[in-house]
Tab-separated table of C-alpha atoms and ligand atoms in Angstrom:
chain	number	residue	atom	x	y	z
A	21	MET	CA	85.524	123.207	105.394
A	22	LEU	CA	89.082	122.922	104.198
A	23	ARG	CA	91.399	125.444	102.720
A	24	VAL	CA	93.401	124.085	99.790
A	25	PHE	CA	96.386	125.654	98.162
A	26	ILE	CA	96.945	124.650	94.503
A	27	ALA	CA	100.466	124.993	93.145
A	28	SER	CA	100.378	124.936	89.370
A	29	ALA	CA	102.020	126.392	86.282
A	30	ASP	CA	99.051	125.608	84.056
A	31	LEU	CA	96.022	127.831	84.433
A	32	HIS	CA	93.641	125.481	82.651
A	33	SER	CA	94.646	122.465	84.704
A	34	SER	CA	94.553	124.472	87.912
A	35	GLN	CA	90.986	125.560	87.136
A	36	GLN	CA	89.916	121.962	86.545
A	37	LEU	CA	91.403	120.929	89.860
A	38	ARG	CA	89.716	123.838	91.581
A	39	ALA	CA	86.338	122.811	90.118
A	40	SER	CA	86.788	119.209	91.232
A	41	LEU	CA	87.855	120.279	94.712
A	42	GLU	CA	84.841	122.563	95.014
A	43	GLN	CA	82.511	119.786	93.871
A	44	SER	CA	83.924	117.451	96.502
A	45	GLY	CA	81.802	119.398	98.978
A	46	LEU	CA	84.608	119.519	101.549
A	47	VAL	CA	86.590	122.521	100.377
A	48	GLY	CA	85.658	126.016	101.483
A	49	GLU	CA	88.463	128.017	99.947
A	50	VAL	CA	90.972	127.415	97.171
A	51	LEU	CA	94.105	129.542	96.880
A	52	GLU	CA	96.381	129.402	93.890
A	53	TRP	CA	100.126	129.731	93.682
A	54	LYS	CA	101.858	130.139	90.335
A	55	VAL	CA	104.874	127.921	90.331
A	56	VAL	CA	106.844	130.202	88.054
A	57	GLY	CA	106.599	133.758	89.267
A	58	ASP	CA	105.231	133.753	92.799
A	59	ASN	CA	107.566	133.814	95.774
A	60	LEU	CA	107.524	130.902	98.175
A	61	PRO	CA	104.963	131.548	100.898
A	62	ASP	CA	106.420	132.612	104.226
A	63	ALA	CA	105.286	131.970	107.762
A	64	GLY	CA	103.240	135.148	107.794
A	65	ASP	CA	101.092	134.020	104.852
A	66	ALA	CA	97.806	132.381	105.691
A	67	MET	CA	98.453	128.680	105.324
A	68	ALA	CA	96.154	125.972	104.073
A	69	ASP	CA	95.071	122.547	105.355
A	70	VAL	CA	96.111	120.839	102.154
A	71	VAL	CA	98.584	121.664	99.402
A	72	LEU	CA	97.874	120.263	95.968
A	73	LEU	CA	100.897	120.058	93.671
A	74	ASP	CA	99.813	120.063	90.037
A	75	LEU	CA	103.133	118.647	88.845
A	76	GLY	CA	104.604	120.086	85.680
A	77	ARG	CA	107.322	118.701	83.434
A	78	ASP	CA	109.967	119.732	85.921
A	79	PRO	CA	108.714	118.584	89.328
A	80	ASP	CA	111.617	120.067	91.336
A	81	PRO	CA	110.061	123.470	92.145
A	82	TYR	CA	106.918	121.695	93.343
A	83	PHE	CA	108.846	119.428	95.649
A	84	ALA	CA	110.845	122.416	96.901
A	85	LEU	CA	107.550	124.119	97.703
A	86	ALA	CA	106.285	120.975	99.456
A	87	LYS	CA	109.394	120.847	101.660
A	88	HIS	CA	109.109	124.532	102.358
A	89	VAL	CA	105.457	124.501	103.468
A	90	ARG	CA	106.001	121.390	105.486
A	91	GLY	CA	108.794	123.185	107.303
A	92	LEU	CA	106.386	126.032	108.063
A	93	GLN	CA	103.492	123.796	108.989
A	94	PRO	CA	104.408	120.155	109.737
A	95	THR	CA	100.788	118.973	109.942
A	96	ILE	CA	99.940	120.109	106.430
A	97	ARG	CA	98.758	117.420	103.998
A	98	ILE	CA	100.342	117.333	100.577
A	99	ILE	CA	98.831	115.767	97.482
A	100	ALA	CA	100.634	115.547	94.151
A	101	CYS	CA	98.809	114.978	90.912
A	102	SER	CA	100.144	114.411	87.461
A	103	THR	CA	99.009	113.333	84.031
A	104	GLN	CA	101.146	110.205	84.297
A	105	PRO	CA	98.829	107.396	85.350
A	106	GLN	CA	101.862	105.478	86.595
A	107	PRO	CA	104.574	107.879	87.807
A	108	ASP	CA	108.031	106.419	87.621
A	109	PRO	CA	109.583	105.171	90.856
A	110	GLN	CA	112.234	107.906	90.971
A	111	LEU	CA	109.587	110.624	90.797
A	112	LEU	CA	107.610	108.897	93.440
A	113	LEU	CA	110.551	108.592	95.757
A	114	GLU	CA	111.318	112.299	95.411
A	115	ALA	CA	107.666	113.112	96.028
A	116	MET	CA	107.643	111.079	99.203
A	117	ARG	CA	110.905	112.558	100.406
A	118	SER	CA	109.422	116.012	100.054
A	119	GLY	CA	106.434	115.052	102.185
A	120	VAL	CA	103.834	114.140	99.553
A	121	GLN	CA	101.278	111.783	101.103
A	122	GLU	CA	99.084	111.039	98.103
A	123	PHE	CA	99.768	110.727	94.427
A	124	LEU	CA	96.684	111.086	92.240
A	125	PRO	CA	96.567	110.716	88.462
A	126	LYS	CA	94.800	113.490	86.558
A	127	PRO	CA	92.017	114.133	85.885
A	128	VAL	CA	91.034	113.881	89.546
A	129	SER	CA	87.323	113.386	90.089
A	130	PRO	CA	85.443	115.143	92.929
A	131	GLU	CA	84.803	111.674	94.443
A	132	VAL	CA	88.507	110.898	94.611
A	133	PHE	CA	89.186	114.260	96.253
A	134	ARG	CA	86.335	113.658	98.688
A	135	GLU	CA	87.591	110.226	99.677
A	136	THR	CA	91.167	111.514	100.132
A	137	LEU	CA	90.156	114.599	102.113
A	138	GLU	CA	87.763	112.610	104.297
A	139	ARG	CA	90.528	110.244	105.191
A	140	PHE	CA	92.825	113.160	106.066
A	141	ALA	CA	90.076	114.495	108.338
A	142	VAL	CA	89.605	111.147	110.105
A	143	GLU	CA	93.322	110.827	110.628
A	144	ALA	CA	93.641	114.335	112.004
A	145	ALA	CA	90.657	113.921	114.330
A	146	SER	CA	91.733	110.696	115.983
A	147	PRO	CA	95.377	109.795	115.813
A	148	GLU	CA	94.684	106.256	117.062
A	149	LYS	CA	92.543	105.713	113.963
A	150	ARG	CA	95.289	106.789	111.609
A	151	GLY	CA	95.329	104.594	108.566
A	152	GLY	CA	98.672	102.982	109.223
A	153	ASP	CA	97.450	101.722	112.556
A	154	ARG	CA	95.217	99.343	110.661
A	155	LEU	CA	97.857	97.879	108.429
A	156	VAL	CA	99.648	94.607	109.119
A	157	VAL	CA	102.229	93.697	106.485
A	158	VAL	CA	103.328	90.069	106.367
A	159	MET	CA	106.659	89.535	104.603
A	160	GLY	CA	108.864	86.530	104.161
A	161	ALA	CA	112.531	86.569	105.151
A	162	LYS	CA	112.819	84.370	102.057
A	163	GLY	CA	110.489	82.548	99.711
A	164	GLY	CA	108.557	79.499	100.816
A	165	VAL	CA	108.705	80.089	104.577
A	166	GLY	CA	104.923	80.330	104.928
A	167	THR	CA	104.243	84.039	104.389
A	168	THR	CA	100.975	83.388	102.591
A	169	THR	CA	99.895	80.779	105.140
A	170	VAL	CA	100.494	83.295	107.948
A	171	ALA	CA	98.807	86.207	106.127
A	172	VAL	CA	95.699	84.195	105.219
A	173	ASN	CA	95.226	82.580	108.626
A	174	LEU	CA	95.878	85.837	110.438
A	175	ALA	CA	93.196	87.569	108.371
A	176	VAL	CA	90.760	84.694	108.904
A	177	GLN	CA	91.205	84.844	112.672
A	178	LEU	CA	90.780	88.616	112.751
A	179	ALA	CA	87.530	88.353	110.839
A	180	ASN	CA	86.105	85.139	112.177
A	181	LYS	CA	87.149	85.025	115.802
A	182	HIS	CA	87.793	88.652	116.596
A	183	LYS	CA	84.978	90.009	114.391
A	184	LYS	CA	87.110	92.732	112.870
A	185	LYS	CA	86.244	94.091	109.471
A	186	THR	CA	89.273	92.623	107.746
A	187	GLY	CA	90.704	93.095	104.285
A	188	LEU	CA	93.393	90.905	102.795
A	189	ILE	CA	95.426	92.282	99.910
A	190	ASP	CA	97.687	90.013	97.948
A	191	PHE	CA	100.875	91.622	96.656
A	192	GLY	CA	102.579	88.238	96.376
A	193	ARG	CA	105.045	88.060	93.508
A	194	PRO	CA	105.247	86.808	90.876
A	195	LEU	CA	101.794	85.304	91.466
A	196	GLY	CA	99.219	85.871	94.167
A	197	GLN	CA	98.142	82.694	95.908
A	198	THR	CA	95.944	83.782	98.795
A	199	HIS	CA	92.779	83.038	96.817
A	200	LEU	CA	93.844	79.413	96.452
A	201	MET	CA	94.137	79.032	100.208
A	202	LEU	CA	90.652	80.504	100.594
A	203	ASN	CA	89.197	78.573	97.660
A	204	LEU	CA	88.004	81.789	96.047
A	205	THR	CA	87.984	82.857	92.426
A	206	PRO	CA	88.202	86.639	92.555
A	207	ARG	CA	86.805	88.451	89.563
A	208	PHE	CA	89.161	91.353	90.207
A	209	ASN	CA	92.648	91.675	91.551
A	210	VAL	CA	95.243	94.274	92.547
A	211	ARG	CA	95.808	95.128	88.914
A	212	ASP	CA	92.184	96.211	88.523
A	213	ALA	CA	92.637	98.498	91.511
A	214	VAL	CA	95.827	100.112	90.257
A	215	GLU	CA	94.538	100.500	86.721
A	216	ASN	CA	91.509	102.429	87.925
A	217	LEU	CA	93.226	104.864	90.225
A	218	ASN	CA	91.170	107.799	89.024
A	219	ARG	CA	87.957	105.984	90.048
A	220	LEU	CA	89.406	104.401	93.146
A	221	ASP	CA	87.511	105.445	96.236
A	222	GLY	CA	86.213	103.320	99.107
A	223	HIS	CA	83.089	102.385	97.192
A	224	PHE	CA	84.869	101.345	94.012
A	225	PHE	CA	87.466	99.458	96.037
A	226	ALA	CA	84.782	97.521	97.915
A	227	GLY	CA	83.401	96.388	94.550
A	228	LEU	CA	86.721	94.712	93.703
A	229	LEU	CA	86.710	92.493	96.771
A	230	THR	CA	85.660	88.872	97.108
A	231	GLU	CA	84.166	87.716	100.401
A	232	HIS	CA	85.245	84.560	102.144
A	233	ARG	CA	82.871	82.780	104.526
A	234	SER	CA	85.118	83.766	107.444
A	235	GLY	CA	84.225	87.394	106.672
A	236	VAL	CA	87.620	88.242	105.141
A	237	LEU	CA	87.329	90.457	102.071
A	238	LEU	CA	90.042	89.649	99.591
A	239	LEU	CA	91.679	91.749	96.920
A	240	GLY	CA	93.372	88.923	95.072
A	241	GLY	CA	96.873	88.973	93.685
A	242	VAL	CA	97.919	88.867	90.077
A	243	THR	CA	97.293	85.672	88.175
A	244	GLN	CA	99.776	86.303	85.375
A	245	PRO	CA	103.336	87.221	86.322
A	246	GLU	CA	103.698	89.851	83.609
A	247	GLU	CA	100.893	91.882	85.205
A	248	TRP	CA	103.475	93.231	87.660
A	249	GLU	CA	104.988	95.265	84.848
A	250	ARG	CA	101.884	97.428	84.988
A	251	ILE	CA	101.820	97.935	88.724
A	252	ASN	CA	103.943	100.557	90.387
A	253	MET	CA	104.501	101.930	93.814
A	254	ALA	CA	102.379	105.069	93.577
A	255	ALA	CA	99.493	102.893	92.663
A	256	THR	CA	99.989	100.369	95.434
A	257	VAL	CA	100.339	103.083	98.073
A	258	ARG	CA	97.049	104.498	96.995
A	259	VAL	CA	95.318	101.119	96.984
A	260	ILE	CA	96.491	100.572	100.552
A	261	ASN	CA	95.365	104.035	101.602
A	262	VAL	CA	91.913	103.530	100.180
A	263	ALA	CA	91.679	100.100	101.806
A	264	GLN	CA	92.486	101.649	105.154
A	265	SER	CA	89.509	103.924	104.859
A	266	ILE	CA	87.053	101.000	104.894
A	267	PHE	CA	88.547	98.317	107.140
A	268	ASP	CA	89.437	97.857	110.803
A	269	THR	CA	92.486	95.880	109.760
A	270	ILE	CA	94.197	95.238	106.460
A	271	VAL	CA	96.532	92.294	106.162
A	272	VAL	CA	98.929	92.483	103.242
A	273	ASP	CA	100.680	89.426	101.842
A	274	TYR	CA	103.828	91.284	100.811
A	275	GLY	CA	105.702	88.173	99.704
A	276	THR	CA	109.461	88.417	99.700
A	277	GLN	CA	110.200	91.592	97.833
A	278	PHE	CA	112.371	94.355	99.146
A	279	ALA	CA	111.688	97.772	97.695
A	280	ALA	CA	112.764	101.116	99.088
A	281	GLU	CA	109.633	102.620	97.551
A	282	TRP	CA	107.566	100.777	100.133
A	283	GLY	CA	109.338	102.744	102.882
A	284	PRO	CA	106.534	105.214	103.587
A	285	VAL	CA	103.923	102.446	103.750
A	286	LEU	CA	106.075	100.229	105.936
A	287	ARG	CA	107.031	103.078	108.275
A	288	GLY	CA	103.347	103.809	108.812
A	289	ALA	CA	102.229	100.217	109.320
A	290	ARG	CA	101.011	99.018	112.676
A	291	ALA	CA	103.121	95.884	112.384
A	292	ILE	CA	105.463	94.260	109.937
A	293	VAL	CA	105.515	90.551	110.475
A	294	ILE	CA	108.696	88.950	109.185
A	295	VAL	CA	108.188	85.245	108.703
A	296	ALA	CA	111.178	82.923	108.892
A	297	GLU	CA	111.982	79.308	109.678
A	298	THR	CA	114.659	77.753	111.823
A	299	ASN	CA	117.205	76.977	109.153
A	300	VAL	CA	120.404	78.719	108.161
A	301	PRO	CA	119.270	80.348	104.886
A	302	ALA	CA	116.047	81.675	106.420
A	303	LEU	CA	117.719	82.950	109.594
A	304	TRP	CA	120.502	84.575	107.621
A	305	ALA	CA	117.927	86.267	105.387
A	306	LEU	CA	115.927	87.286	108.457
A	307	GLU	CA	118.898	89.132	109.898
A	308	ARG	CA	119.619	90.868	106.593
A	309	HIS	CA	116.000	91.940	106.219
A	310	LEU	CA	115.803	93.156	109.772
A	311	LEU	CA	118.863	95.358	109.270
A	312	ALA	CA	117.537	96.692	105.975
A	313	LEU	CA	114.151	97.523	107.477
A	314	LEU	CA	115.730	99.275	110.449
A	315	GLY	CA	117.896	101.138	107.946
A	316	MET	CA	114.720	102.369	106.267
A	317	GLY	CA	113.793	104.075	109.505
A	318	ILE	CA	111.158	101.567	110.603
A	319	ASP	CA	110.547	101.547	114.327
A	320	ALA	CA	112.074	98.348	115.789
A	321	GLY	CA	109.024	97.850	118.002
A	322	ARG	CA	106.867	97.336	114.928
A	323	LEU	CA	109.026	94.606	113.416
A	324	GLN	CA	107.601	91.324	114.667
A	325	ILE	CA	109.472	88.147	113.915
A	326	VAL	CA	107.363	85.022	113.537
A	327	ILE	CA	109.100	81.677	113.250
A	328	ASN	CA	106.982	79.298	111.242
A	329	ARG	CA	107.203	75.500	111.265
A	330	TRP	CA	108.571	75.644	114.774
A	331	ARG	CA	109.608	72.467	116.563
A	332	ARG	CA	110.520	72.104	120.172
A	333	ALA	CA	114.053	71.152	119.194
A	334	ASP	CA	114.511	74.629	117.681
A	335	GLN	CA	114.304	76.352	121.022
A	336	GLU	CA	118.007	76.588	121.833
A	337	ALA	CA	118.956	77.731	118.335
A	338	LEU	CA	116.316	80.427	118.446
A	339	LYS	CA	117.517	81.762	121.760
A	340	THR	CA	120.928	82.215	120.168
A	341	VAL	CA	119.303	83.913	117.195
A	342	GLU	CA	117.550	86.385	119.496
A	343	ARG	CA	120.840	87.226	121.152
A	344	ASN	CA	122.657	87.632	117.857
A	345	ILE	CA	120.107	89.776	116.132
A	346	LYS	CA	119.275	91.677	119.330
A	347	HIS	CA	115.604	91.459	118.553
A	348	PRO	CA	112.990	89.310	120.254
A	349	ILE	CA	111.042	86.617	118.478
A	350	PHE	CA	107.419	87.641	118.684
A	351	SER	CA	105.741	84.330	118.091
A	352	VAL	CA	106.248	80.825	116.785
A	353	ILE	CA	103.851	78.761	114.690
A	354	PRO	CA	104.148	75.012	115.166
A	355	ASN	CA	105.200	72.728	112.376
A	356	ASP	CA	102.287	70.625	111.206
A	357	TYR	CA	102.848	69.751	107.617
A	358	LYS	CA	99.797	67.537	107.258
A	359	GLN	CA	97.343	69.977	108.700
A	360	VAL	CA	98.738	72.993	106.858
A	361	SER	CA	99.097	71.307	103.504
A	362	ASP	CA	95.642	69.688	103.754
A	363	ALA	CA	94.201	73.116	104.520
A	364	ILE	CA	96.056	74.678	101.593
A	365	ASN	CA	95.113	71.954	99.154
A	366	MET	CA	91.463	72.027	100.177
A	367	GLY	CA	91.379	75.833	100.152
A	368	ALA	CA	90.047	75.707	103.686
A	369	PRO	CA	91.942	77.966	106.087
A	370	LEU	CA	92.349	76.851	109.660
A	371	MET	CA	89.179	77.842	111.473
A	372	GLY	CA	86.693	76.825	114.067
A	373	ASN	CA	88.350	74.381	116.394
A	374	HIS	CA	89.904	76.441	119.158
A	375	ASN	CA	91.500	73.429	120.793
A	376	ASN	CA	93.577	73.077	117.708
A	377	PRO	CA	97.044	74.475	118.542
A	378	LEU	CA	97.544	76.007	115.111
A	379	VAL	CA	94.161	77.758	115.135
A	380	ALA	CA	94.738	78.974	118.683
A	381	LYS	CA	98.131	80.226	117.695
A	382	PHE	CA	96.878	82.251	114.750
A	383	ALA	CA	94.047	83.669	116.879
A	384	GLN	CA	96.555	84.688	119.510
A	385	LEU	CA	98.873	86.230	116.952
A	386	ALA	CA	95.937	88.190	115.496
A	387	ALA	CA	95.031	89.530	118.936
A	388	GLN	CA	98.590	90.463	119.810
A	389	LEU	CA	99.236	92.232	116.549
A	390	THR	CA	96.121	94.334	116.715
A	391	GLY	CA	96.524	95.174	120.398
A	392	MET	CA	93.281	93.536	121.457
A	393	GLU	CA	92.791	93.505	125.178
A	394	ASN	CA	91.917	89.847	125.322
A	395	ALA	CA	95.202	88.860	123.711
A	396	PRO	CA	96.454	85.954	125.750
A	397	GLN	CA	99.687	86.710	127.555
A	398	GLN	CA	102.851	85.178	126.283
A	399	GLY	CA	103.554	81.899	128.001
A	400	LYS	CA	100.049	81.412	129.357
A	401	THR	CA	98.479	79.633	126.470
A	402	GLY	CA	99.340	77.817	123.342
A	403	GLY	CA	96.826	75.044	123.033
A	404	GLY	CA	98.914	72.504	124.879
A	405	PHE	CA	102.239	73.531	123.385
A	406	ASN	CA	104.788	75.555	125.201
A	407	LEU	CA	104.953	77.896	122.277
A	408	PHE	CA	106.428	80.970	123.841
A	409	LEU	CA	109.998	80.271	124.398
A	410	PHE	CA	111.634	83.505	125.097
A	411	SER	CA	111.656	85.780	128.045
A	412	SER	CA	113.291	88.819	126.443
A	413	LYS	CA	111.239	92.001	126.154
A	414	LYS	CA	109.998	93.147	122.806
A	415	GLY	CA	110.973	96.451	121.313
A	416	GLY	CA	114.593	95.825	120.230
B	19	LIG	N1	103.186	75.779	110.087
B	19	LIG	C1	103.458	74.989	109.062
B	19	LIG	N2	103.708	73.678	109.241
B	19	LIG	C2	104.022	72.889	108.198
B	19	LIG	N3	104.068	73.288	106.933
B	19	LIG	C3	103.821	74.566	106.670
B	19	LIG	C4	103.496	75.479	107.712
B	19	LIG	N4	103.293	76.699	107.153
B	19	LIG	C5	103.476	76.535	105.814
B	19	LIG	N5	103.800	75.263	105.526
B	19	LIG	C6	104.088	74.703	104.193
B	19	LIG	O1	105.011	75.548	103.541
B	19	LIG	C7	104.706	75.660	102.170
B	19	LIG	C8	104.810	77.098	101.732
B	19	LIG	O2	103.794	77.873	102.334
B	19	LIG	P1	103.358	79.285	101.753
B	19	LIG	O3	102.868	79.157	100.365
B	19	LIG	O4	102.494	79.891	102.763
B	19	LIG	O5	104.791	80.010	101.747
B	19	LIG	P2	105.215	81.394	101.111
B	19	LIG	O6	106.326	81.897	101.959
B	19	LIG	O7	104.039	82.271	100.934
B	19	LIG	O8	105.766	80.938	99.696
B	19	LIG	P3	106.106	81.841	98.404
B	19	LIG	O9	107.471	82.420	98.671
B	19	LIG	O10	106.107	80.843	97.286
B	19	LIG	O11	105.035	82.859	98.278
B	19	LIG	C9	103.321	75.096	101.989
B	19	LIG	O12	103.401	73.985	101.171
B	19	LIG	C10	102.831	74.713	103.339
B	19	LIG	O13	102.263	73.427	103.332
B	20	LIG	MG1	103.352	83.264	99.218
């Protein structure tokens, strides 16, 4: 049973949170700390497993407390909750900087607490199963380079060939398009997830998904561009966290956005695939993105460059690129306009035929990214193509 420390300035709200925590069935003891009045706890005070910040109008003392307890006990888990269903990005950024790992809108149901606390327990028990280790984010160095094609086919191979329980979440902006490539008509999309944060647990999340015959479970993207105005970072972080509690692997079509607010998610991801093509605008954008991501504190070894629409003639140029950006190219996907566009237009992802170089390539990429033992070694396969061009070691 867990020990939870509630920091609040509002007795009524603190009592409601206490009741919900107790009903979650996972909490043995709840301690309360009055934000105005009580001294900051010191190392001698009995510490808790989880700190719950019941944010007031001025969040600063709460964040100061979060930083303080984290300094005393780095493994502590910190949850912030507030009456704002959609906290503004600045608040969220400050929360994350002070070590907050979850942002829950009030009122928080016992189910939401249970799901969050269970996930904390799983993560603490087996570090290799930590949520982020299941997340593969696919982003484009620029628009149109094939980010969605890579995300969809990667997910399909994980589910269909490698038999992983695979979720695909479409954060493509301004419109999600993964469902078109899978010929699905999702009833729900990411907006339904973020608008129901207070009900969002693994069970509710599973109900929003649409299954593809490959086994991929899709949370579709928005179908009207203005829907993005109602989606913010706190919400998307939580959607991803919940998704990680029910899948072996989550593939996110991240599109081509760049947002500092995604930092905590990206830093925790197993891999960030940056898709580019061999042309000047895409390679220039690739370098800029790579620098920005490294600047966000993302481990270079997790940034995996994939060159899409690769042709043999690109080889020399790409070797120069590797030298210039001082980062290896992880994989290349051959150019096959007819096959890819037929697949897209028919809504039939590349599947089945393992002698097909594109299918083999996506299967190999899926295995490499998820660290599967049977991942073919670079240079040894490629369905008849010499697809691995580069000898440099990965890990920048
Ligand atoms: N390996 C490939 N060979 C040939 N054509 C490809 C390949 N991959 C993608 N394409 C083509 O590139 C186009 C864009 O693909 P896709 O929609 O996946 O890109 P995107 O980066 O997700 O675009 P957006 O920025 O609009 O979201 C498609 O029309 C597709 O036919
Ligand atoms: Mg796309």
